[in-house]
Structure formats: C-alpha cells, structure tokens
PDB file of C-alpha atoms in Angstrom:
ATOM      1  CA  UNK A 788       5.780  20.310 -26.749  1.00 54.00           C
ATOM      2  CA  UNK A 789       5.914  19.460 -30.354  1.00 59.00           C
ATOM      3  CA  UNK A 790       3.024  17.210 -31.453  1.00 73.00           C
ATOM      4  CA  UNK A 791       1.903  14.912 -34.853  1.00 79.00           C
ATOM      5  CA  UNK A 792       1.303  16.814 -37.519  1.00 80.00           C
ATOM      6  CA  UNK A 793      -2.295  15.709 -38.678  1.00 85.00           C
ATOM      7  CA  UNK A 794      -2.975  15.557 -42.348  1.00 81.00           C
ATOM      8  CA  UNK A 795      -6.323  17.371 -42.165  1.00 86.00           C
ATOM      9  CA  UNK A 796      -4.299  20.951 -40.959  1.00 79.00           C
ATOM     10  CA  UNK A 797      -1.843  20.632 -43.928  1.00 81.00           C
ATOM     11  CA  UNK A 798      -4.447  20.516 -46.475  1.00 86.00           C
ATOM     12  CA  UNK A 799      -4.970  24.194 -47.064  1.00 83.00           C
ATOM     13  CA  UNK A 800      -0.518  23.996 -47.318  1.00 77.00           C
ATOM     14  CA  UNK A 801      -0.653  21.760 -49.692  1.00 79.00           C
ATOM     15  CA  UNK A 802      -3.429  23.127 -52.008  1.00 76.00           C
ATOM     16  CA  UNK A 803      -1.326  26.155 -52.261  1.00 84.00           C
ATOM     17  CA  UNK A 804       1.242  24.260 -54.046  1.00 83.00           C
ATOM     18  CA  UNK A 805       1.380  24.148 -58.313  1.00 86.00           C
ATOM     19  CA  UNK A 806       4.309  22.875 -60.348  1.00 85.00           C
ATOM     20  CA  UNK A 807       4.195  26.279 -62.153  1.00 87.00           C
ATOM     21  CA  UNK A 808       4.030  28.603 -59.351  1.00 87.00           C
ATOM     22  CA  UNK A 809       5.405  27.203 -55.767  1.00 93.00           C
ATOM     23  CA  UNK A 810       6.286  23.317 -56.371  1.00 93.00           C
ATOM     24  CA  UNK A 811       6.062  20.962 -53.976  1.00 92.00           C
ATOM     25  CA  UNK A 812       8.703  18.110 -54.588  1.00 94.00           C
ATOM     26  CA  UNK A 813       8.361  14.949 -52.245  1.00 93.00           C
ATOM     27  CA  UNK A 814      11.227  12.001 -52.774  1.00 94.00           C
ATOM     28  CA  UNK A 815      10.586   8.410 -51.589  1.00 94.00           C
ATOM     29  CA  UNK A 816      11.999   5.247 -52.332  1.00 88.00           C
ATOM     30  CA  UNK A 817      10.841   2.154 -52.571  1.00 90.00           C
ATOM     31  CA  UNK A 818       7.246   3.890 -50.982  1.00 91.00           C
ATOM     32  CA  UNK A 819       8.868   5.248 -48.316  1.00 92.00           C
ATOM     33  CA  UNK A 820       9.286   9.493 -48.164  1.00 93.00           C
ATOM     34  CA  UNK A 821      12.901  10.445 -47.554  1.00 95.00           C
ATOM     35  CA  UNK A 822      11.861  14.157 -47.723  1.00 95.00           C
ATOM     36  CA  UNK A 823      10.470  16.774 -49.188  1.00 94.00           C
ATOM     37  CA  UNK A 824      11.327  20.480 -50.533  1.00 96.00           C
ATOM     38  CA  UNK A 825       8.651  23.251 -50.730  1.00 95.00           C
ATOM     39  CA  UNK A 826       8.083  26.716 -52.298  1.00 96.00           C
ATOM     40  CA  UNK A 827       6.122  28.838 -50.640  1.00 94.00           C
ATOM     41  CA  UNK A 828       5.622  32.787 -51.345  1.00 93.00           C
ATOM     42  CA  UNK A 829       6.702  35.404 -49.323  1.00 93.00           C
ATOM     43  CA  UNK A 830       4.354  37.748 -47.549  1.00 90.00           C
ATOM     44  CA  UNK A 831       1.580  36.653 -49.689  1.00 83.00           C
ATOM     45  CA  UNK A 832       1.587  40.337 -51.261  1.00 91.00           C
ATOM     46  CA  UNK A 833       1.959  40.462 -55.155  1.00 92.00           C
ATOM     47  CA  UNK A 834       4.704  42.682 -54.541  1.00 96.00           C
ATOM     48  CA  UNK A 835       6.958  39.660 -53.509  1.00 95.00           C
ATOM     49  CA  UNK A 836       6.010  37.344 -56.304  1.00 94.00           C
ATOM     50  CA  UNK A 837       9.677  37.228 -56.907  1.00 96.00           C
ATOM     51  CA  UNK A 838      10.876  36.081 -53.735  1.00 97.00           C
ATOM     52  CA  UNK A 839      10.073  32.513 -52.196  1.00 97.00           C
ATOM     53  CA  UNK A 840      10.760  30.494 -49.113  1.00 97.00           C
ATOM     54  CA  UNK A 841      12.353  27.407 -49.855  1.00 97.00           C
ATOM     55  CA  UNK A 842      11.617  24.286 -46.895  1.00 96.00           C
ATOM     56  CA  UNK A 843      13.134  21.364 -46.614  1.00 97.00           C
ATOM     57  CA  UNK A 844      12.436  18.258 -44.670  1.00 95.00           C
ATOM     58  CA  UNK A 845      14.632  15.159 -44.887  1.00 95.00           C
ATOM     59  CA  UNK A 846      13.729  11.970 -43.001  1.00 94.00           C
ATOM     60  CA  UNK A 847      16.041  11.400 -40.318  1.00 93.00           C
ATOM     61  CA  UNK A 848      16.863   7.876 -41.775  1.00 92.00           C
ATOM     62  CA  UNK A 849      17.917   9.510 -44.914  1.00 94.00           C
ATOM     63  CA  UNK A 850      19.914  12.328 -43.531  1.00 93.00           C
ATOM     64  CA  UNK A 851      23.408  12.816 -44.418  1.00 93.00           C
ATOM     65  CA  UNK A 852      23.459  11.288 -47.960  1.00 92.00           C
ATOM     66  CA  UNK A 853      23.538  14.175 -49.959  1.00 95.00           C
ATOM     67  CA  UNK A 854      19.581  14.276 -50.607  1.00 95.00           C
ATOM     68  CA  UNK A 855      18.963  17.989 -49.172  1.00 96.00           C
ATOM     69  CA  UNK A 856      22.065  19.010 -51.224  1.00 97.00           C
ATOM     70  CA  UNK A 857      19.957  17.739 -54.100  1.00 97.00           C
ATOM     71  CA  UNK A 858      17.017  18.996 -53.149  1.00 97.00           C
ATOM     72  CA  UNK A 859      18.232  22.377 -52.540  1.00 98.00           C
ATOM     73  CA  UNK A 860      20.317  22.295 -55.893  1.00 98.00           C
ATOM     74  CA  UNK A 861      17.179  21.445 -57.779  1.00 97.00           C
ATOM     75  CA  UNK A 862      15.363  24.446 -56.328  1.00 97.00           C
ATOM     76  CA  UNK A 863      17.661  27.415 -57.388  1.00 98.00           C
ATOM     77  CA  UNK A 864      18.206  25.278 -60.538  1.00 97.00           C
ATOM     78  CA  UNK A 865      14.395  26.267 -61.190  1.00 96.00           C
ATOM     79  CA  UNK A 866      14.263  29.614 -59.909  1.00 97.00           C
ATOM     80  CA  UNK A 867      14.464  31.325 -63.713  1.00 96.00           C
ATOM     81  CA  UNK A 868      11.073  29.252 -65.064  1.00 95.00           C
ATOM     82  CA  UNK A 869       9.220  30.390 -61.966  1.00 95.00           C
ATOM     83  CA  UNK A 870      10.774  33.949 -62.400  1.00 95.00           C
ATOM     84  CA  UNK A 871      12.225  33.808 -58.553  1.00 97.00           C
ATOM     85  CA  UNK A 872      15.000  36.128 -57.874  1.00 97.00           C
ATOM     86  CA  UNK A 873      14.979  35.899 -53.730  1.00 98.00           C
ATOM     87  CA  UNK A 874      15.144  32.946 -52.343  1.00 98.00           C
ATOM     88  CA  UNK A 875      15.408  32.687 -48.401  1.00 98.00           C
ATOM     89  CA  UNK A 876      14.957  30.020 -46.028  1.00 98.00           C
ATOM     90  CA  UNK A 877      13.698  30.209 -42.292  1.00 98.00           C
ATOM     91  CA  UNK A 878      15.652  27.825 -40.078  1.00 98.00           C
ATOM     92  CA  UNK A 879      15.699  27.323 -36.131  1.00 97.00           C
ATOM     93  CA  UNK A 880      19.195  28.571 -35.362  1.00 97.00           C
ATOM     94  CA  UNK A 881      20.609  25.334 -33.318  1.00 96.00           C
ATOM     95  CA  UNK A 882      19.607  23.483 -36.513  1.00 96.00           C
ATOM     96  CA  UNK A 883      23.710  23.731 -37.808  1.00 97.00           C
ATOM     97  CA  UNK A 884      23.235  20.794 -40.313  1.00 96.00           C
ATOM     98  CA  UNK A 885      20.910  22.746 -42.103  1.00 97.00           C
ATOM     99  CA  UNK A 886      22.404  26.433 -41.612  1.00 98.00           C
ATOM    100  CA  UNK A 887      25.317  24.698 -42.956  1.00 97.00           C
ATOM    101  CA  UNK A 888      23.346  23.324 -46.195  1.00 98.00           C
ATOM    102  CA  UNK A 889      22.318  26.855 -47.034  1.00 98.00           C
ATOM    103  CA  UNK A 890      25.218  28.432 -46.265  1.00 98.00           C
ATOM    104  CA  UNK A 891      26.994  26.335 -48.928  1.00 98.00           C
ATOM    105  CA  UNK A 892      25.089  27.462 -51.436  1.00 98.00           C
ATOM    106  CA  UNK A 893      25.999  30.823 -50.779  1.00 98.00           C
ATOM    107  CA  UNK A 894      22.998  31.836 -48.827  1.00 98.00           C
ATOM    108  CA  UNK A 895      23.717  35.117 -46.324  1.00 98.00           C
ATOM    109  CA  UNK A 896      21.929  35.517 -43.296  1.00 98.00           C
ATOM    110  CA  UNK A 897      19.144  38.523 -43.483  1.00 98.00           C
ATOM    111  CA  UNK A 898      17.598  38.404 -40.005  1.00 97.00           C
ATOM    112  CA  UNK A 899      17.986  36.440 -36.864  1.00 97.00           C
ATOM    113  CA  UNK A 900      14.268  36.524 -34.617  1.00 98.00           C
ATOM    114  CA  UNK A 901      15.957  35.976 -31.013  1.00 97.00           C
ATOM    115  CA  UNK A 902      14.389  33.305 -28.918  1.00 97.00           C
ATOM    116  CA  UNK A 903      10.617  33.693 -30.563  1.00 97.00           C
ATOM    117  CA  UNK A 904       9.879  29.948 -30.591  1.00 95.00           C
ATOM    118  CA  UNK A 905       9.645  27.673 -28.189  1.00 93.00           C
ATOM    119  CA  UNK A 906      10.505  23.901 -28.919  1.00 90.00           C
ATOM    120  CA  UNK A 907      10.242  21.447 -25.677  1.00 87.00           C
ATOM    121  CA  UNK A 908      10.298  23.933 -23.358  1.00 91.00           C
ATOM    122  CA  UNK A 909      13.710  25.648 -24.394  1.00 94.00           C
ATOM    123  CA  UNK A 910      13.541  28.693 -27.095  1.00 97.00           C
ATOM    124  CA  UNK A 911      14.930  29.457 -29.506  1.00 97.00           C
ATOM    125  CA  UNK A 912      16.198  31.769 -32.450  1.00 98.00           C
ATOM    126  CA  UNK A 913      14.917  31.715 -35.793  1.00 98.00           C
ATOM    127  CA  UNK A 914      17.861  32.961 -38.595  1.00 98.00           C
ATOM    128  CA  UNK A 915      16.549  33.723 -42.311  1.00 98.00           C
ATOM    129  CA  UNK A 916      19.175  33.291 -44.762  1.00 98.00           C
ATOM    130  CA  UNK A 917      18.914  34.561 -48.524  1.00 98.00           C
ATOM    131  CA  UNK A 918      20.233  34.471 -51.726  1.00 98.00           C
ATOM    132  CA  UNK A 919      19.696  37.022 -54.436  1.00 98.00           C
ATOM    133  CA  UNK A 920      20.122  35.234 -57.646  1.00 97.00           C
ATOM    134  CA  UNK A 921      21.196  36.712 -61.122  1.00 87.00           C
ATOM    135  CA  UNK A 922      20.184  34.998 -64.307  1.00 76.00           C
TER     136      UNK A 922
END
C-alpha cells in the first residue's frame, strides 16, 4: 500500500543534494510545486562519481505540458559542469509516459528487475535505462 511521504524521512535525501555535485531542481508556480528533478549518485562508491541517477516527479496537474521534457533536457544539458558521463534512470516498467520521456532522449534500457516491487498489491518490474554521453 503506498503511503504519505513524511518530510522528516526525506531529510537525510535532501541534505545529500548540492548545486555543484547532485542538484536538486524543484519548479512551482505561482507557490505551487509542479515537480521536481533530482541527481543522485550511483552506488555511492567513488568509482561511479561519473555516473548519476536522474528522478523526476511531475505533479499530476501539470503532467503532459512539456515540463519533464524540460526538466530532463536541463539535466543532460548540465552533465559536462558536474563531469557526469552515465546518466540512467530507474522507472517502474508500467510507467510508459515516462519510459517514453527517456526513451526520447535516446536513453537504452540496461536492466529490467522482474516483478521486485510491489505497488497496491500487484508487482511489478523495475527497467533502468541509460545514456552514455560524449562531450
């Protein structure tokens, strides 16, 4: 059963966030948040300091105009500065809107996890895409 997210357990997540490092974008209008892209590393291992996970969350009343596409566009835009050269995303694999978002942008998939999560009782397959960039 999925359940509220409180703010106290996404402190540590959030802490581990720096503009220079692993950003943390979040886009509102008019005070309300429409979404939000994250970097987060990969492994935690200095080893992959060059590869990140890129999440992205759009509020459902702000889905389908283009902001993810943004979003997204933004992120590999900044790749270079932060000296990224993987970037892969982890997505639930009946999520199509989103597989589709990645895909788009040229991402490949690198893995699909068969039915290791559970959401409401049904489970379901988690597919990481990548993208190897070349600057």
């Amino acid at each position: 059963m999925l359940e509220p997210v409180s703010v106290e357990s996404r402190e540590k997540w959030f802490y581990e966030h720096s503009p220079e490092f692993r950003p943390l974008w979040v886009s509102e209008i008019d005070g309300e948040i429409c979404g939000w892209l994250s970097f987060q590393s990969f492994y935690g291992r200095p080893a992959y300091n060059h590869t990140v996970e890129v999440s992205i969350y759009i509020n459902e009343n702000f889905r389908k105009n283009g902001l993810g596409r943004y979003l997204l566009q933004k992120a590999l835009d900044l790749c270079p500065s932060l000296s990224v050269q993987t970037v892969l995303g982890f997505i639930f694999g009946h999520n199509k809107p989103s597989l589709n978002l990645f895909y788009s942008f040229g991402f490949k998939d690198y893995g699909v996890f068969p039915g290791i999560a559970e959401l409401d009782g049904i489970e379901r397959d988690l597919i990481i895409v990548g993208k190897r960039l070349s600057y």
